[in-house]
Amino acid sequence: KYIDPTYMVRSVAANASDSVYCAQLAQEAVHAAMAGYTGISVGMVDERYVMLPIHSITAKGQRKVDLGSRVFEHLMATTQQPNMEP
């Protein structure tokens, strides 16, 4: 049975740190919206929550991940995601 990987964003349950991070991102997004900012996304850069202009995020074009790299292997092991290779 083929499982479309676009439906598998995460294969493990969220933990307390995930919940705190998501709540903080949501709060920052609401503050930005109430301040009248548009065309931005919120995120964390160097341990600080920042507003990032969408055009600067997308300006570099599409990024690619080397599926054979140690970083990707570490990501897969950390998130406990199954191997989707045919």
Coordinates of C-alpha atoms in Angstrom, one line a residue:
K1 CA 0.0 0.0 0.0
Y2 CA 1.4 3.4 -1.0
I3 CA 1.2 6.2 1.5
D4 CA 1.4 9.7 0.1
P5 CA 4.2 11.4 2.2
T6 CA 2.5 14.8 1.9
Y7 CA -0.1 13.5 4.4
M8 CA 2.6 12.4 6.9
V9 CA 3.9 15.6 8.4
R10 CA 4.8 14.0 11.7
S11 CA 4.6 10.5 12.9
V12 CA 4.9 11.0 16.6
A13 CA 2.6 12.8 19.1
A14 CA 3.4 16.3 20.1
N15 CA 5.2 16.7 23.4
A16 CA 5.1 19.6 25.9
S17 CA 7.9 21.5 24.2
D18 CA 5.9 21.4 20.9
S19 CA 2.8 22.7 22.6
V20 CA 4.7 25.6 24.2
Y21 CA 6.4 26.5 20.9
C22 CA 3.1 26.4 18.9
A23 CA 1.4 28.5 21.5
Q24 CA 4.2 31.1 21.4
L25 CA 4.1 31.2 17.6
A26 CA 0.3 31.7 17.7
Q27 CA 0.6 34.5 20.2
E28 CA 3.3 36.2 18.1
A29 CA 1.2 35.9 15.0
V30 CA -1.8 37.4 16.7
H31 CA 0.3 40.3 18.0
A32 CA 1.6 40.9 14.5
A33 CA -1.9 40.9 13.0
M34 CA -3.3 43.2 15.7
A35 CA -0.3 45.6 15.1
G36 CA -1.4 45.7 11.4
Y37 CA 1.4 43.7 9.9
T38 CA 0.6 41.8 6.7
G39 CA 2.7 39.7 4.4
I40 CA 4.8 38.2 7.3
S41 CA 5.3 34.9 9.0
V42 CA 6.5 34.5 12.5
G43 CA 9.3 32.2 13.5
M44 CA 12.3 31.7 15.7
V45 CA 15.8 32.9 14.7
D46 CA 18.7 32.7 17.1
E47 CA 16.4 31.9 20.0
R48 CA 14.3 35.0 19.4
Y49 CA 10.8 35.2 17.9
V50 CA 10.8 37.4 14.9
M51 CA 8.5 38.5 12.1
L52 CA 9.8 37.5 8.7
P53 CA 8.6 39.1 5.5
I54 CA 7.2 36.4 3.2
H55 CA 9.1 37.8 0.2
S56 CA 12.4 37.3 2.0
I57 CA 11.5 33.7 2.9
T58 CA 10.6 32.8 -0.7
A59 CA 13.2 34.9 -2.5
K60 CA 15.9 32.2 -2.5
G61 CA 13.7 29.8 -4.4
Q62 CA 13.1 26.2 -3.6
R63 CA 15.6 24.5 -1.3
K64 CA 16.5 20.8 -1.5
V65 CA 17.4 18.4 1.2
D66 CA 20.0 15.7 0.6
L67 CA 18.1 12.5 1.5
G68 CA 21.4 10.7 2.1
S69 CA 22.8 13.2 4.5
R70 CA 23.5 12.7 8.2
V71 CA 21.3 15.6 9.0
F72 CA 18.3 14.1 7.2
E73 CA 19.0 10.7 8.9
H74 CA 19.1 12.4 12.3
L75 CA 15.8 14.1 11.5
M76 CA 14.2 10.9 10.6
A77 CA 15.5 9.1 13.7
T78 CA 14.5 12.0 16.0
T79 CA 10.9 12.2 14.7
Q80 CA 10.6 8.5 14.4
Q81 CA 9.3 8.7 10.9
P82 CA 9.1 5.5 8.8
N83 CA 11.2 4.9 5.7
M84 CA 9.1 5.8 2.7
E85 CA 11.5 4.5 0.0
P86 CA 9.9 2.1 -2.5

